[in-house]
Each structure stands twice: as C-alpha cells, then as structure tokens.
Short mmCIF file of C-alpha atoms and ligand atoms in Angstrom, two decimals:
data_model
loop_
_atom_site.label_atom_id
_atom_site.label_comp_id
_atom_site.label_asym_id
_atom_site.label_seq_id
_atom_site.Cartn_x
_atom_site.Cartn_y
_atom_site.Cartn_z
CA UNK J 128 98.64 98.09 81.97
CA UNK J 129 95.17 98.41 83.26
CA UNK J 130 93.91 97.14 86.39
CA UNK J 131 92.18 94.07 86.31
CA UNK J 132 88.70 94.16 86.05
CA UNK J 133 87.18 91.51 84.07
CA UNK J 134 88.93 87.51 85.52
CA UNK J 135 88.08 84.21 83.93
CA UNK J 136 88.09 80.63 86.15
CA UNK J 137 88.83 77.66 84.06
CA UNK J 138 87.50 74.21 85.24
CA UNK J 139 85.22 74.32 88.24
CA UNK J 140 85.97 71.63 90.87
CA UNK J 141 87.49 72.18 94.01
CA UNK J 142 90.13 74.54 93.49
CA UNK J 143 88.37 76.42 90.55
CA UNK J 144 85.27 76.99 92.30
CA UNK J 145 86.89 78.21 95.09
CA UNK J 146 89.11 80.80 93.09
CA UNK J 147 85.62 81.95 90.88
CA UNK J 148 84.18 82.30 94.63
CA UNK J 149 87.07 84.49 95.74
CA UNK J 150 86.99 86.55 92.74
CA UNK J 151 83.50 87.07 92.97
CA UNK J 152 83.26 88.04 96.55
CA UNK J 153 85.71 90.80 95.45
CA UNK J 154 83.90 92.61 93.81
CA UNK J 155 84.46 91.58 90.28
CA UNK J 156 83.03 90.05 87.73
CA UNK J 157 83.99 86.65 86.43
CA UNK J 158 83.91 84.42 83.66
CA UNK J 159 84.10 80.09 84.72
CA UNK J 160 84.86 77.63 82.42
CA UNK J 161 83.92 74.13 82.27
CA UNK J 162 83.49 71.62 79.62
CA UNK J 163 79.46 71.19 79.84
CA UNK J 164 76.82 72.65 81.10
CA UNK J 165 76.48 69.63 83.49
CA UNK J 166 79.96 70.48 85.28
CA UNK J 167 79.53 74.29 84.70
CA UNK J 168 75.86 73.12 87.04
CA UNK J 169 78.16 71.20 89.61
CA UNK J 170 80.87 74.22 89.94
CA UNK J 171 77.61 76.39 90.49
CA UNK J 172 76.28 74.42 93.00
CA UNK J 173 80.40 74.47 94.49
CA UNK J 174 79.71 78.22 94.87
CA UNK J 175 76.69 78.34 96.12
CA UNK J 176 77.67 76.03 98.88
CA UNK J 177 80.83 77.40 100.49
CA UNK J 178 78.31 80.57 99.91
CA UNK J 179 76.22 79.58 102.17
CA UNK J 180 77.96 77.86 104.11
CA UNK J 181 79.73 81.65 104.78
CA UNK J 182 76.74 82.99 105.49
CA UNK J 183 74.84 80.56 108.08
CA UNK J 184 78.18 81.11 110.27
CA UNK J 185 77.85 84.79 110.24
CA UNK J 186 80.72 86.01 107.54
CA UNK J 187 78.64 86.72 104.56
CA UNK J 188 75.54 88.53 104.42
CA UNK J 189 72.72 87.23 102.19
CA UNK J 190 73.13 90.17 100.08
CA UNK J 191 76.98 89.87 99.91
CA UNK J 192 76.67 86.09 98.92
CA UNK J 193 73.53 87.37 96.89
CA UNK J 194 76.02 89.98 95.40
CA UNK J 195 78.52 87.59 94.81
CA UNK J 196 76.74 85.42 93.08
CA UNK J 197 75.04 88.08 90.17
CA UNK J 198 79.00 88.75 89.28
CA UNK J 199 79.43 85.15 88.65
CA UNK J 200 78.28 83.91 85.13
CA UNK J 201 79.53 80.70 83.10
CA UNK J 202 80.25 79.24 79.84
CA UNK J 203 81.39 76.05 77.86
CA UNK J 204 83.08 77.80 75.20
CA UNK J 205 86.53 79.30 76.26
CA UNK J 206 85.99 81.60 73.16
CA UNK J 207 83.67 83.26 75.38
CA UNK J 208 86.49 84.35 77.51
CA UNK J 209 88.27 86.85 74.62
CA UNK J 210 87.49 90.21 76.56
CA UNK J 211 89.22 89.51 80.05
CA UNK J 212 91.97 91.06 81.93
CA UNK J 213 93.01 87.67 83.68
CA UNK J 214 92.16 84.40 83.31
CA UNK J 215 93.01 81.24 85.81
CA UNK J 216 93.77 78.24 84.52
CA UNK J 217 92.66 75.30 87.17
CA UNK J 218 91.71 72.39 85.42
CA UNK J 219 92.81 69.02 86.08
CA UNK J 220 96.77 68.36 87.34
CA UNK J 221 97.78 66.94 83.93
CA UNK J 222 99.35 68.47 81.87
CA UNK J 223 97.60 67.26 78.20
CA UNK J 224 94.82 69.09 79.30
CA UNK J 225 96.57 71.77 81.20
CA UNK J 226 98.35 72.73 77.59
CA UNK J 227 95.78 72.50 75.45
CA UNK J 228 93.52 74.89 77.52
CA UNK J 229 96.54 77.64 78.17
CA UNK J 230 97.04 77.37 74.45
CA UNK J 231 93.93 78.07 73.32
CA UNK J 232 93.41 80.74 75.67
CA UNK J 233 96.39 82.62 74.47
CA UNK J 234 94.65 82.87 71.07
CA UNK J 235 91.43 83.82 71.87
CA UNK J 236 92.50 86.77 74.37
CA UNK J 237 91.89 89.87 72.35
CA UNK J 238 94.37 92.18 74.69
CA UNK J 239 97.86 91.59 74.26
CA UNK J 240 98.10 92.58 77.66
CA UNK J 241 95.83 89.81 79.27
CA UNK J 242 97.47 87.71 81.65
CA UNK J 243 97.42 83.85 81.85
CA UNK J 244 98.16 82.21 85.32
CA UNK J 245 98.16 78.75 86.09
CA UNK J 246 96.65 77.68 89.22
CA UNK J 247 99.12 74.08 88.87
CA UNK J 248 100.76 72.68 91.72
CA UNK J 249 103.74 71.01 90.60
CA UNK J 250 104.03 71.26 86.82
CA UNK J 251 106.53 73.76 85.52
CA UNK J 252 105.14 76.98 84.51
CA UNK J 253 107.70 77.38 82.05
CA UNK J 254 106.08 74.40 80.35
CA UNK J 255 102.80 75.33 80.19
CA UNK J 256 103.94 78.52 79.29
CA UNK J 257 105.88 77.58 76.22
CA UNK J 258 102.29 76.43 74.71
CA UNK J 259 101.13 79.36 74.31
CA UNK J 260 101.98 82.45 72.30
CA UNK J 261 102.52 84.99 74.85
CA UNK J 262 104.61 82.93 77.43
CA UNK J 263 105.78 86.54 78.91
CA UNK J 264 102.66 87.37 79.65
CA UNK J 265 102.19 83.51 81.99
CA UNK J 266 102.52 83.23 85.27
CA UNK J 267 101.82 80.27 87.95
CA UNK J 268 98.94 81.45 90.39
CA UNK J 269 98.91 78.24 93.22
CA UNK J 270 95.85 78.46 96.38
CA UNK J 271 95.31 76.14 98.69
CA UNK J 272 92.30 74.60 99.15
CA UNK J 273 89.71 75.48 101.24
CA UNK J 274 90.90 78.97 98.96
CA UNK J 275 88.36 81.26 100.97
CA UNK J 276 90.05 79.86 104.37
CA UNK J 277 93.56 79.15 103.15
CA UNK J 278 95.42 82.85 103.29
CA UNK J 279 98.11 81.60 100.59
CA UNK J 280 98.58 81.93 97.12
CA UNK J 281 102.57 81.23 95.33
CA UNK J 282 103.87 83.70 92.49
CA UNK J 283 105.82 81.94 90.04
CA UNK J 284 107.00 83.47 87.57
CA UNK J 285 109.38 81.26 84.27
CA UNK J 286 112.41 82.84 82.93
CA UNK J 287 110.21 84.92 80.14
CA UNK J 288 107.32 85.93 82.67
CA UNK J 289 107.91 90.14 82.21
CA UNK J 290 108.36 92.06 85.60
CA UNK J 291 105.41 93.95 85.22
CA UNK J 292 103.20 90.55 84.99
CA UNK J 293 104.65 89.79 88.73
CA UNK J 294 104.02 93.12 89.66
CA UNK J 295 100.56 93.59 88.65
CA UNK J 296 99.08 89.62 89.34
CA UNK J 297 101.20 90.44 93.61
CA UNK J 298 99.09 93.27 93.38
CA UNK J 299 96.00 92.07 92.56
CA UNK J 300 96.41 88.64 95.02
CA UNK J 301 97.20 90.91 98.01
CA UNK J 302 95.03 94.43 97.42
CA UNK J 303 92.20 92.58 95.78
CA UNK J 304 92.06 88.99 97.30
CA UNK J 305 93.26 89.95 100.35
CA UNK J 306 96.10 87.11 100.36
CA UNK J 307 99.21 86.38 101.69
CA UNK J 308 101.81 86.56 98.23
CA UNK J 309 104.87 84.08 98.62
CA UNK J 310 107.39 84.38 95.59
CA UNK J 311 108.73 81.13 94.21
CA UNK J 312 111.24 79.58 91.52
CA UNK J 313 109.91 77.72 89.08
CA UNK J 314 110.65 74.38 90.36
CA UNK J 315 108.51 71.41 90.65
CA UNK J 316 106.18 72.16 93.66
CA UNK J 317 107.50 75.43 94.44
CA UNK J 318 107.59 76.24 98.58
CA UNK J 319 105.05 74.67 99.73
CA UNK J 320 104.60 71.19 98.01
CA UNK J 321 107.75 70.90 98.40
CA UNK J 322 108.01 70.67 101.95
CA UNK J 323 104.02 69.12 101.95
CA UNK J 324 104.52 66.27 99.57
CA UNK J 325 107.53 63.95 100.73
CA UNK J 326 105.71 64.59 104.61
CA UNK J 327 102.57 63.42 103.15
CA UNK J 328 103.67 60.50 101.26
CA UNK J 329 106.06 59.58 103.78
CA UNK J 330 102.89 59.55 105.74
CA UNK J 331 101.13 56.99 103.18
CA UNK J 332 104.31 54.64 103.30
CA UNK J 333 104.36 54.52 107.11
CA UNK J 334 100.71 53.04 106.84
CA UNK J 335 101.38 51.12 104.42
CA UNK J 336 104.37 49.05 106.27
CA UNK J 337 101.81 48.45 108.71
CA UNK J 338 104.03 50.97 111.62
CA UNK J 339 101.20 53.04 112.62
CA UNK J 340 97.41 53.16 112.29
CA UNK J 341 95.38 55.96 109.90
CA UNK J 342 94.08 57.03 113.04
CA UNK J 343 97.07 57.26 115.22
CA UNK J 344 99.12 58.69 112.39
CA UNK J 345 96.69 61.54 111.97
CA UNK J 346 96.40 62.04 115.20
CA UNK J 347 100.28 62.03 116.09
CA UNK J 348 100.10 65.29 113.81
CA UNK J 349 96.63 66.65 115.31
CA UNK J 350 97.82 66.33 118.88
CA UNK J 351 101.48 66.49 118.61
CA UNK J 352 102.24 68.98 116.63
CA UNK J 353 99.04 70.85 116.68
CA UNK J 354 98.89 70.53 112.69
CA UNK J 355 94.43 70.99 111.81
CA UNK J 356 94.74 68.11 110.52
CA UNK J 357 96.91 65.20 110.29
CA UNK J 358 98.23 64.10 106.63
CA UNK J 359 96.31 61.73 105.61
CA UNK J 360 93.21 63.47 106.07
CA UNK J 361 95.17 66.14 104.29
CA UNK J 362 95.20 63.82 101.69
CA UNK J 363 91.89 62.71 101.57
CA UNK J 364 90.56 66.86 101.40
CA UNK J 365 93.53 67.69 98.54
CA UNK J 366 92.03 64.47 96.89
CA UNK J 367 94.06 61.36 96.56
CA UNK J 368 94.25 61.84 92.37
CA UNK J 369 95.28 65.00 92.71
CA UNK J 370 98.23 64.31 95.53
CA UNK J 371 99.25 61.27 93.41
CA UNK J 372 99.45 63.86 90.15
CA UNK J 373 101.66 66.07 92.06
CA UNK J 374 103.70 63.83 93.27
CA UNK J 375 104.61 62.32 90.14
CA UNK J 376 105.73 66.06 88.67
CA UNK J 377 107.90 66.12 91.51
CA UNK J 378 109.10 63.08 91.05
CA UNK J 379 109.39 63.51 87.34
CA UNK J 380 111.30 66.71 88.04
CA UNK J 381 113.83 65.36 90.91
CA UNK J 382 113.52 61.41 90.70
CA UNK J 383 113.78 61.86 94.62
CA UNK J 384 112.53 58.75 95.97
CA UNK J 385 110.67 60.46 98.76
CA UNK J 386 108.37 62.34 96.02
CA UNK J 387 107.54 58.77 94.84
CA UNK J 388 103.80 58.10 95.15
CA UNK J 389 103.60 54.82 96.60
CA UNK J 390 101.96 51.59 95.73
CA UNK J 391 99.06 51.90 98.59
CA UNK J 392 98.16 55.95 97.38
CA UNK J 393 98.55 54.15 93.35
CA UNK J 394 95.78 51.65 94.00
CA UNK J 395 93.26 53.68 96.26
CA UNK J 396 93.32 56.08 93.08
CA UNK J 397 92.62 53.17 91.23
CA UNK J 398 89.69 52.09 93.12
CA UNK J 399 88.20 55.34 93.09
CA UNK J 400 88.56 56.23 96.61
CA UNK J 401 89.68 59.36 96.42
CA UNK J 402 88.91 61.02 99.62
CA UNK J 403 86.59 63.21 100.89
CA UNK J 404 85.13 63.84 97.55
CA UNK J 405 84.17 59.87 96.59
CA UNK J 406 83.17 59.45 100.50
CA UNK J 407 85.63 56.86 101.04
CA UNK J 408 90.24 58.12 100.99
CA UNK J 409 91.62 56.77 104.30
CA UNK J 410 88.95 57.70 106.20
CA UNK J 411 84.95 57.78 105.61
CA UNK J 412 83.37 60.87 105.10
CA UNK J 413 79.37 59.52 104.96
CA UNK J 414 77.58 62.17 105.52
N1 CAA V 1253 84.75 77.36 102.24
C1 CAA V 1253 84.18 78.30 102.93
N2 CAA V 1253 84.72 78.58 104.44
C2 CAA V 1253 85.20 77.10 104.85
C3 CAA V 1253 85.64 75.84 104.89
C4 CAA V 1253 85.16 76.13 103.05
N3 CAA V 1253 85.28 74.74 102.17
N4 CAA V 1253 86.20 75.35 105.14
C5 CAA V 1253 86.03 75.76 106.21
N5 CAA V 1253 85.78 77.03 106.27
C6 CAA V 1253 85.64 77.64 107.27
C7 CAA V 1253 84.87 77.17 107.89
O1 CAA V 1253 83.44 78.04 108.20
C8 CAA V 1253 85.51 77.50 110.12
O2 CAA V 1253 85.37 79.35 109.99
P1 CAA V 1253 84.95 79.35 111.27
O3 CAA V 1253 85.93 79.37 111.64
O4 CAA V 1253 84.76 81.00 110.76
O5 CAA V 1253 83.31 79.11 111.77
C9 CAA V 1253 86.45 77.52 109.13
O6 CAA V 1253 86.94 77.65 107.85
C10 CAA V 1253 86.98 75.88 110.45
O7 CAA V 1253 86.13 75.28 109.07
P2 CAA V 1253 85.19 73.46 110.44
O8 CAA V 1253 85.18 74.36 111.59
O9 CAA V 1253 84.60 73.24 109.86
O10 CAA V 1253 86.71 72.86 110.69
P3 CAA V 1253 87.97 72.79 110.57
O11 CAA V 1253 88.77 74.18 111.81
O12 CAA V 1253 88.80 71.77 111.34
O13 CAA V 1253 88.68 73.53 109.68
C11 CAA V 1253 90.13 73.30 107.61
C12 CAA V 1253 89.20 72.80 108.24
C13 CAA V 1253 89.90 74.79 107.22
C14 CAA V 1253 89.93 72.43 106.16
C15 CAA V 1253 91.24 73.77 108.89
O14 CAA V 1253 91.24 71.86 108.56
C16 CAA V 1253 92.48 72.99 107.86
O15 CAA V 1253 93.08 73.93 107.70
N6 CAA V 1253 93.14 72.21 107.16
C17 CAA V 1253 94.48 71.99 106.33
C18 CAA V 1253 94.16 72.52 104.86
C19 CAA V 1253 95.62 72.04 104.65
O16 CAA V 1253 96.40 72.03 104.82
N7 CAA V 1253 94.93 72.59 103.55
C20 CAA V 1253 96.60 72.73 102.23
C21 CAA V 1253 96.11 71.64 101.15
S1 CAA V 1253 98.15 71.48 100.50
C22 CAA V 1253 96.76 72.20 98.47
O17 CAA V 1253 95.99 72.97 98.24
C23 CAA V 1253 98.12 73.09 97.59
C24 CAA V 1253 98.20 72.21 96.78
O18 CAA V 1253 98.87 72.00 95.57
C25 CAA V 1253 98.03 70.29 97.20
#
C-alpha cells in the first residue's frame, strides 16, 4: 500500500472543514466535496476563518495559511474523487446520507487499495461498510471538535477491515496529522461518546427537571471539575442536532435510557436552536 498523498474530505460542515484544514496544513493535496457550489463556498469560508484565527494567534504564518489554502480544491461532484488514496466522509450524522455517500465513493475510487474512512460519531461502521463494494477498505476515523485543537482520533476497524488498512490509517493519523490515535471497537459511541453522551444527556435532564439552571450546571463542571466548558455549552459547540443523532444511534444500539435524547433536546432541535452555529442553544451567541 503506497503513501497517502491525495486525500478527499466529503462534507465541509463543522467537522469536515476542520479535517480538510488539518490535512491541508499537513501538506496533503485535499479535495473537498459538498452538495452545491454555495455549500462549498460556505465550507471554504469556514476553513479560511479558522486559518485566519491561527494567524491572529501567532500559531500560523501568513505564508503557511496561503500554502494550506492552495492545497484545497472544492467540488460538488463525487466523480472527481476517483484518484484519491484516502477519502474521509464527514457528512451529516444520518444513516441514509452516509450510506449513499459511501456507496458512491466505493464505485468511484479508481485504486482498489483506496481507503474510505467515516467520521461517524455513533453509527456502527460495519453498517456503513456493508453498503460499499470494498468493506475491507472501510474504517472509522473519528475526530473531535474543534478539529484543529483536539488531539484525539478514534480508529474504529470493523470485523472486515484489513489489518493493513488499520496500520496505514493509524500511521497516517499519528505521523502525518500529528494526532494521538486510540483504537475502539465498532460499538455505537466508541470510547469517548460512550462516556460523554450519558453525561451530556444527564445535564439536559437536570435542566429540564428544574434541578439547576444552565449557568449553574456549566459552572459546576468548569469550576468544580476543571472541564474546559460545561456540558450545556459543550452541547452548543457540538450542535444540538448532531448530539441528538448521536444519542439516538446509541439508544438504538443499547436501549439504555441514559442515552435517550430528553424531550427538551428534541424540542430545541425542532425549534432550530441548535447551539453556536445558529447563535442560540442553551446559551446565546450574539457575536
Ligand atoms: N480552530 C482553531 N483553533 C481554535 C478553534 C478553532 N475552531 N477554537 C479554539 N481554538 C484555539 C484558539 O486559537 C486558542 O489557541 P491559543 O490558546 O494558542 O490562543 C485555543 O484553541 C483556546 O481557544 P479560546 O481561548 O478561544 O477558547 P477556550 O480556551 O475557551 O477553548 C475550546 C475553546 C478549545 C473549544 C475549549 O473550550 C475546549 O476544548 N472545549 C471542550 C471541547 C470538547 O470537549 N470537544 C469534544 C466534543 S465531542 C466531539 O467532538 C465528538 C462527537 O462525536 C460529538
């Protein structure tokens, strides 16, 4: 299996834009897929804003920002991904959307060695791999938000993922992207969300029952346990729609009440108050 030089990232939302950014900063040729030219423009703006933030905070030179941007190309046609060595899927956390993307990628990729990775947080990777013509080349590669900041990637092989693919992707994540990889079994939620989701859903239930205010719940965990942010602010960062999808997949897998999205979360998603990305969630983001 050759070195991974050409990378594809499908989906350029919160996670996809971060993944595309770190791959471009690592010197890789990155093709980013979005559903329309408008969505691609919005994704590119997200990457530029994050790179600019790096320049402002002195972490990145202007030359390195421009070089990273020059390595990014956008396309609304998955057919353009034919020459990629590795494609990371980061579309919405919905089964039908992910399987449609992966099935198309399987048909499009020219090299039989090309790897398809999914950034799913909670959908069993085997269920996704089964929709492709190359289940042995499919693996979970789960990043954390904000991708340029969080140092972890969960590597999730299925029963059918080839050992070479696991080694190759782990080497890529650690050596090329400079992240720490941990291995998780293909069970909904993997390692991190298996621990995080019951905690986050408990915080919503605590607020919903009137047990404590949003401010106090968050202050409790920031000041009492030195978490960088409280659980409700973290839900706002993740996006309430994504958090609901993750919790639903985990509930579907284990039928564990602690995973079930509480009514308040569902109503907020229905209301479109999705957290930071819409300016309002458990807290307000007016800036
Ligand atoms: N892009 C690039 N850099 C960023 C960034 C972004 N989007 N957001 C923050 N940063 C950088 C800042 O530039 C800053 O760097 P310096 O200290 O070198 O200046 C640093 O990160 C800290 O940022 P801020 O000072 O603006 O803010 P902060 O100290 O409050 O940190 C935070 C913000 C990094 C988000 C921090 O609060 C944090 O780590 N929170 C927890 C996030 C978390 O738990 N993520 C996992 C979510 S779960 C998930 O993603 C998986 C899933 O499946 C749901």
